[in-house]
Coordinates of C-alpha atoms in Angstrom, one line a residue:
M664 CA 270.4 20.5 85.8
S665 CA 271.9 20.1 82.3
S666 CA 274.8 22.5 81.7
V667 CA 273.7 22.8 78.1
I668 CA 270.2 23.9 79.0
A669 CA 271.5 26.2 81.8
A670 CA 273.7 28.0 79.3
T671 CA 270.8 28.6 76.9
R672 CA 268.5 31.6 76.9
F673 CA 264.8 30.8 77.0
S674 CA 262.2 33.3 75.6
V675 CA 258.5 33.3 74.6
L676 CA 256.5 34.2 71.5
D677 CA 252.8 34.7 72.1
R678 CA 250.5 35.0 69.1
S679 CA 247.4 36.3 71.0
R680 CA 245.3 33.3 70.0
T681 CA 241.7 33.7 70.7
R682 CA 239.9 30.9 72.6
E683 CA 236.3 29.7 72.5
G684 CA 234.2 31.8 74.7
H685 CA 236.8 34.6 74.9
D686 CA 237.0 37.5 72.4
G687 CA 240.0 39.2 70.7
P688 CA 240.4 41.9 73.4
A689 CA 240.6 39.2 76.0
A690 CA 243.3 37.5 74.0
L691 CA 245.4 40.7 74.0
R692 CA 244.9 41.1 77.7
D693 CA 246.0 37.5 78.2
T694 CA 249.2 38.3 76.2
V695 CA 250.1 41.2 78.5
R696 CA 249.4 39.1 81.6
L697 CA 251.5 36.2 80.3
A698 CA 254.4 38.6 79.7
Q699 CA 254.3 39.7 83.3
E700 CA 254.1 36.0 84.4
V701 CA 257.1 34.8 82.3
E702 CA 259.1 37.9 83.3
A703 CA 258.7 36.7 87.0
L704 CA 260.0 33.3 85.9
G705 CA 263.2 34.7 84.5
Y706 CA 262.6 34.4 80.7
H707 CA 264.9 36.5 78.6
R708 CA 262.5 38.1 76.1
F709 CA 258.8 38.2 75.1
W710 CA 257.7 38.7 71.5
V711 CA 254.4 39.2 69.8
S712 CA 253.4 38.5 66.2
E713 CA 251.7 40.0 63.2
H714 CA 248.6 38.5 61.6
H715 CA 246.0 40.3 59.5
G716 CA 242.4 39.2 59.0
V717 CA 242.9 35.8 60.8
P718 CA 239.8 35.0 62.9
G719 CA 241.7 33.0 65.5
V720 CA 244.5 35.6 66.1
A721 CA 244.0 38.9 67.8
G722 CA 247.6 40.2 67.3
S723 CA 247.4 42.4 64.3
A724 CA 249.5 45.4 65.4
P725 CA 252.7 44.0 67.0
T726 CA 254.5 47.3 67.7
V727 CA 251.3 48.6 69.5
L728 CA 251.0 45.4 71.5
A729 CA 254.8 45.4 72.3
A730 CA 254.3 48.9 73.7
A731 CA 251.6 47.6 76.1
V732 CA 253.8 44.7 77.1
A733 CA 256.8 46.8 77.7
A734 CA 254.7 49.2 79.8
A735 CA 253.4 46.4 81.9
T736 CA 256.9 44.8 82.6
R737 CA 260.2 46.0 83.9
T738 CA 263.1 43.9 82.9
I739 CA 262.2 41.4 80.2
R740 CA 263.2 42.3 76.6
V741 CA 260.2 42.9 74.4
G742 CA 259.9 42.7 70.7
T743 CA 258.2 41.3 67.6
G744 CA 258.3 37.9 66.1
G745 CA 257.9 39.5 63.8
V746 CA 256.9 42.6 61.9
M747 CA 256.3 41.4 58.3
L748 CA 258.4 43.9 56.5
P749 CA 256.9 43.5 53.0
N750 CA 253.5 44.7 54.5
H751 CA 255.0 48.1 55.5
Q752 CA 257.0 51.1 54.5
S753 CA 260.5 50.8 56.1
L754 CA 260.5 54.4 57.3
V755 CA 257.3 53.8 59.3
V756 CA 258.7 50.6 60.8
A757 CA 261.9 52.4 61.8
E758 CA 259.9 55.3 63.4
Q759 CA 257.8 52.8 65.4
F760 CA 260.8 51.0 66.8
G761 CA 262.5 54.3 67.4
V762 CA 259.6 55.3 69.5
L763 CA 259.6 52.0 71.4
E764 CA 263.3 52.2 72.1
S765 CA 263.0 55.8 73.2
L766 CA 260.3 54.9 75.7
F767 CA 261.8 51.6 76.9
P768 CA 265.6 52.0 76.3
G769 CA 267.7 48.8 76.1
R770 CA 264.7 46.5 76.1
I771 CA 263.4 46.4 72.6
D772 CA 264.0 43.8 69.9
M773 CA 263.1 44.2 66.2
G774 CA 262.1 40.8 64.9
L775 CA 261.4 40.9 61.1
G776 CA 259.8 38.5 58.7
R777 CA 259.3 38.3 54.9
S778 CA 255.7 37.0 54.7
V779 CA 252.9 39.0 53.1
G780 CA 249.2 38.8 53.9
F781 CA 247.7 35.4 54.5
T782 CA 245.0 35.5 51.8
D783 CA 244.5 37.3 48.5
G784 CA 241.9 39.5 50.2
V785 CA 244.3 40.6 53.0
R786 CA 247.1 41.3 50.5
K787 CA 244.7 43.4 48.5
A788 CA 243.6 45.3 51.6
L789 CA 247.3 45.9 52.4
G790 CA 248.1 47.0 48.9
R791 CA 250.6 44.2 48.5
D792 CA 251.0 41.0 46.4
K793 CA 253.0 37.8 46.8
D794 CA 255.9 39.1 44.8
D795 CA 256.6 41.8 47.4
A796 CA 258.3 39.1 49.6
R797 CA 261.0 38.8 47.0
D798 CA 262.3 42.2 47.9
F799 CA 262.9 41.4 51.5
A800 CA 266.7 41.7 51.4
A801 CA 266.5 45.2 49.9
Q802 CA 263.7 46.2 52.3
L803 CA 265.8 45.0 55.2
T804 CA 268.8 47.0 54.1
E805 CA 266.6 50.1 53.7
L806 CA 265.1 49.7 57.1
L807 CA 268.5 49.3 58.8
G808 CA 269.7 52.4 56.9
W809 CA 267.1 54.5 58.7
F810 CA 268.8 53.8 62.0
R811 CA 272.2 54.6 60.5
G812 CA 271.1 57.8 58.8
T813 CA 272.2 56.5 55.3
S814 CA 269.0 57.0 53.4
E815 CA 269.5 58.6 50.0
T816 CA 266.1 60.4 50.3
G817 CA 267.5 63.1 52.6
V818 CA 264.8 62.2 55.1
R819 CA 265.7 61.5 58.7
A820 CA 263.9 58.8 60.7
R821 CA 263.1 60.4 64.0
P822 CA 263.6 59.3 66.7
A823 CA 265.1 56.1 65.2
E824 CA 268.3 57.5 63.7
G825 CA 271.2 56.9 66.0
L826 CA 269.4 54.4 68.1
T827 CA 270.4 50.7 68.3
V828 CA 267.4 48.3 68.2
P829 CA 268.7 44.8 67.7
P830 CA 267.3 43.3 64.5
Y831 CA 266.4 39.6 64.1
V832 CA 265.4 37.8 60.9
L833 CA 262.7 35.1 60.9
A834 CA 263.7 32.4 58.6
V835 CA 261.1 31.6 56.0
G836 CA 262.3 30.2 52.7
E837 CA 265.4 32.3 51.9
G838 CA 265.4 33.9 55.3
A839 CA 268.5 32.1 56.5
T840 CA 270.7 33.3 53.7
I841 CA 269.4 36.8 53.9
A842 CA 270.1 36.9 57.7
A843 CA 273.6 35.6 57.1
R844 CA 274.5 38.1 54.4
A845 CA 273.1 40.9 56.4
G846 CA 275.1 39.7 59.5
L847 CA 272.0 39.5 61.7
P848 CA 270.7 36.9 64.3
L849 CA 268.6 34.1 62.9
V850 CA 265.3 33.0 64.3
I851 CA 264.3 29.6 62.8
G852 CA 261.7 26.9 63.4
D853 CA 260.2 24.6 63.7
I854 CA 261.8 22.5 66.4
K855 CA 259.4 19.8 65.2
G856 CA 260.8 19.8 61.7
R857 CA 264.3 19.1 62.9
E858 CA 266.0 18.1 59.7
K859 CA 264.9 21.1 57.7
M860 CA 265.7 23.4 60.6
L861 CA 269.2 22.1 60.9
R862 CA 269.8 22.5 57.2
G863 CA 268.7 26.2 57.5
I864 CA 271.1 26.7 60.4
D865 CA 274.0 25.2 58.5
T866 CA 273.2 27.5 55.5
Y867 CA 273.2 30.5 57.9
R868 CA 276.5 29.7 59.5
D869 CA 278.2 28.9 56.3
A870 CA 277.1 32.2 54.7
F871 CA 277.4 34.5 57.7
R872 CA 279.2 37.8 57.3
P873 CA 280.0 39.9 60.3
S874 CA 278.3 43.3 60.5
P875 CA 278.0 46.3 62.8
W876 CA 275.0 44.5 64.3
L877 CA 276.6 41.2 65.0
A878 CA 280.2 39.8 65.0
E879 CA 279.3 36.1 65.1
P880 CA 276.3 33.9 64.1
Y881 CA 273.5 33.9 66.6
V882 CA 270.8 31.2 66.4
M883 CA 267.4 31.2 68.1
I884 CA 265.4 28.0 67.5
A885 CA 261.6 28.3 67.8
G886 CA 258.8 25.9 68.4
A887 CA 256.1 24.6 70.7
V888 CA 257.3 23.1 74.1
A889 CA 254.8 21.7 76.6
V890 CA 255.8 20.4 80.1
A891 CA 253.5 18.9 82.6
E892 CA 253.4 16.4 85.4
T893 CA 252.7 13.5 83.0
E894 CA 253.4 13.0 79.3
E895 CA 249.7 12.8 78.5
E896 CA 248.9 16.1 80.3
A897 CA 251.7 17.8 78.3
R898 CA 250.3 16.3 75.1
R899 CA 246.8 17.6 75.9
L900 CA 248.2 21.2 76.0
L901 CA 249.1 20.8 72.4
I902 CA 245.7 19.4 71.2
P903 CA 243.8 22.8 70.8
E904 CA 246.5 24.3 68.5
A905 CA 246.8 21.0 66.6
W906 CA 243.1 20.9 65.9
S907 CA 243.1 24.5 64.9
M908 CA 245.9 23.8 62.5
A909 CA 244.0 20.8 61.0
Y910 CA 240.9 22.9 60.7
S911 CA 242.7 25.6 58.8
R912 CA 244.2 23.1 56.4
T913 CA 240.7 21.7 55.6
H914 CA 238.5 24.9 55.9
G915 CA 240.9 27.7 55.1
T916 CA 240.7 29.6 58.3
F917 CA 242.0 29.4 61.9
P918 CA 239.2 29.0 64.5
P919 CA 239.5 30.0 68.1
L920 CA 241.2 27.4 70.2
P921 CA 238.8 24.9 71.7
P922 CA 239.3 23.0 75.0
A923 CA 241.2 19.8 74.6
E924 CA 238.4 17.8 76.1
R925 CA 236.0 18.9 73.3
V926 CA 238.5 18.1 70.6
E927 CA 238.8 14.6 72.0
T928 CA 235.1 14.1 71.4
L929 CA 235.0 15.3 67.8
T930 CA 234.4 13.1 64.8
M931 CA 237.0 14.0 62.3
T932 CA 237.1 13.3 58.6
E933 CA 240.0 11.2 57.4
K934 CA 241.7 14.3 56.0
E935 CA 241.2 16.2 59.3
R936 CA 242.5 13.3 61.3
T937 CA 245.6 13.1 59.1
F938 CA 246.4 16.8 59.6
Y939 CA 245.6 16.7 63.3
E940 CA 247.9 13.7 64.0
S941 CA 250.6 15.4 61.9
A942 CA 250.3 18.6 63.9
L943 CA 250.8 16.6 67.1
S944 CA 253.6 14.3 66.0
G945 CA 257.1 15.3 66.8
Q946 CA 256.1 18.1 69.1
L947 CA 258.4 18.6 72.1
H948 CA 256.3 17.7 75.1
G949 CA 256.4 15.5 78.3
T950 CA 257.5 15.5 81.9
Q951 CA 260.4 17.8 83.0
E952 CA 262.8 14.9 82.6
Q953 CA 261.6 13.9 79.1
V954 CA 261.7 17.5 77.9
A955 CA 265.1 18.1 79.4
D956 CA 266.5 15.2 77.5
E957 CA 265.0 16.2 74.2
L958 CA 265.9 19.9 74.6
E959 CA 269.5 19.0 75.4
R960 CA 269.6 17.0 72.2
V961 CA 268.1 19.7 69.9
I962 CA 270.3 22.4 71.4
K963 CA 273.4 20.3 70.9
E964 CA 272.4 19.4 67.3
S965 CA 271.6 23.0 66.4
G966 CA 274.3 24.8 68.5
A967 CA 271.5 27.4 69.3
Q968 CA 272.1 30.1 71.8
E969 CA 268.4 30.6 72.5
V970 CA 265.1 28.8 72.5
L971 CA 261.9 30.7 71.6
V972 CA 258.9 28.9 72.9
T973 CA 255.8 29.4 70.8
T974 CA 253.2 27.2 72.6
S975 CA 249.5 28.3 72.4
T976 CA 246.7 26.4 74.1
Y977 CA 243.2 26.9 75.5
D978 CA 244.2 26.2 79.2
R979 CA 245.9 29.3 80.4
G980 CA 246.7 27.8 83.8
G981 CA 248.2 24.8 82.1
L982 CA 250.2 27.0 79.8
L983 CA 251.7 29.0 82.7
D984 CA 252.5 25.8 84.6
S985 CA 254.3 24.5 81.5
F986 CA 256.4 27.7 81.4
R987 CA 257.1 27.4 85.1
R988 CA 258.3 23.8 84.8
L989 CA 260.4 24.7 81.8
A990 CA 262.0 27.6 83.8
L991 CA 262.9 25.2 86.6
L992 CA 264.8 23.0 84.1
R993 CA 266.9 26.0 83.0
G994 CA 267.6 27.3 86.5
P995 CA 268.8 30.9 86.8
A996 CA 268.5 32.7 83.5
P997 CA 271.9 33.4 81.8
S998 CA 272.9 37.1 81.5

């Protein structure tokens, strides 16, 4: 076992992707079940995401889903990866996490992102526009103020005020600098885009300012990781998401995940094939030995304290087996 991997926390982000032949409610139940399964494998935390109006994603209400996950588990940390702060009023977000922390004390994480709705229609439905993402730093300060009781409105966020819910910033665009200046942990991807990710981490560490939330930089790197008995089997786990990504780039919407064997029979246009191959290239996959070597390399290069695994696939049995094999690489989870 690699000492580098053994010293690293491993966590899971599940986006509640729908699958062909399975509806959105089934995807949400799959998410809760997966949380129970990875908890038994010793993973450190389990996060859920926020997407609105996306046909292939059922996870639209992350704090609600996080409550279901926390209620179905006992020890694993539970949170969001993340709540998209520009979509919401900060008081409401603080109240929601205050309720979660009150119900499941010491287990809740508040992962926060700066994206707004995926399409013009979604942004209109949310009452937001693209420019709202520019105010993320101020929105973040306002949100954290509700927990500290520093709002100038005179309103108190109950039951959030006085509670400590660890905040994390998802790095998109300026996210690394915002996280650094706020003195918060950084969640950054994609492991596939190594060079860009490492530049973001350097920016974060160089600009980091200690805060009441965090004394030293903390980096969580995110991306898909697939482990199987053979390299080809591991690659096939990545095929459904790669095709869905290629389809979204050429048709403007994410479809439910298809079985890998069906994707392999499809006739793709040249443009679809280009996006598909690009989505597959550089992904971290292979046998346990191959993944261990690559993981050790990226952890050393990034200096990350944690890896957030974001793999989605049609084959739920294969996905769980991948998480099991990855857990065996890590050995006992660090405290």
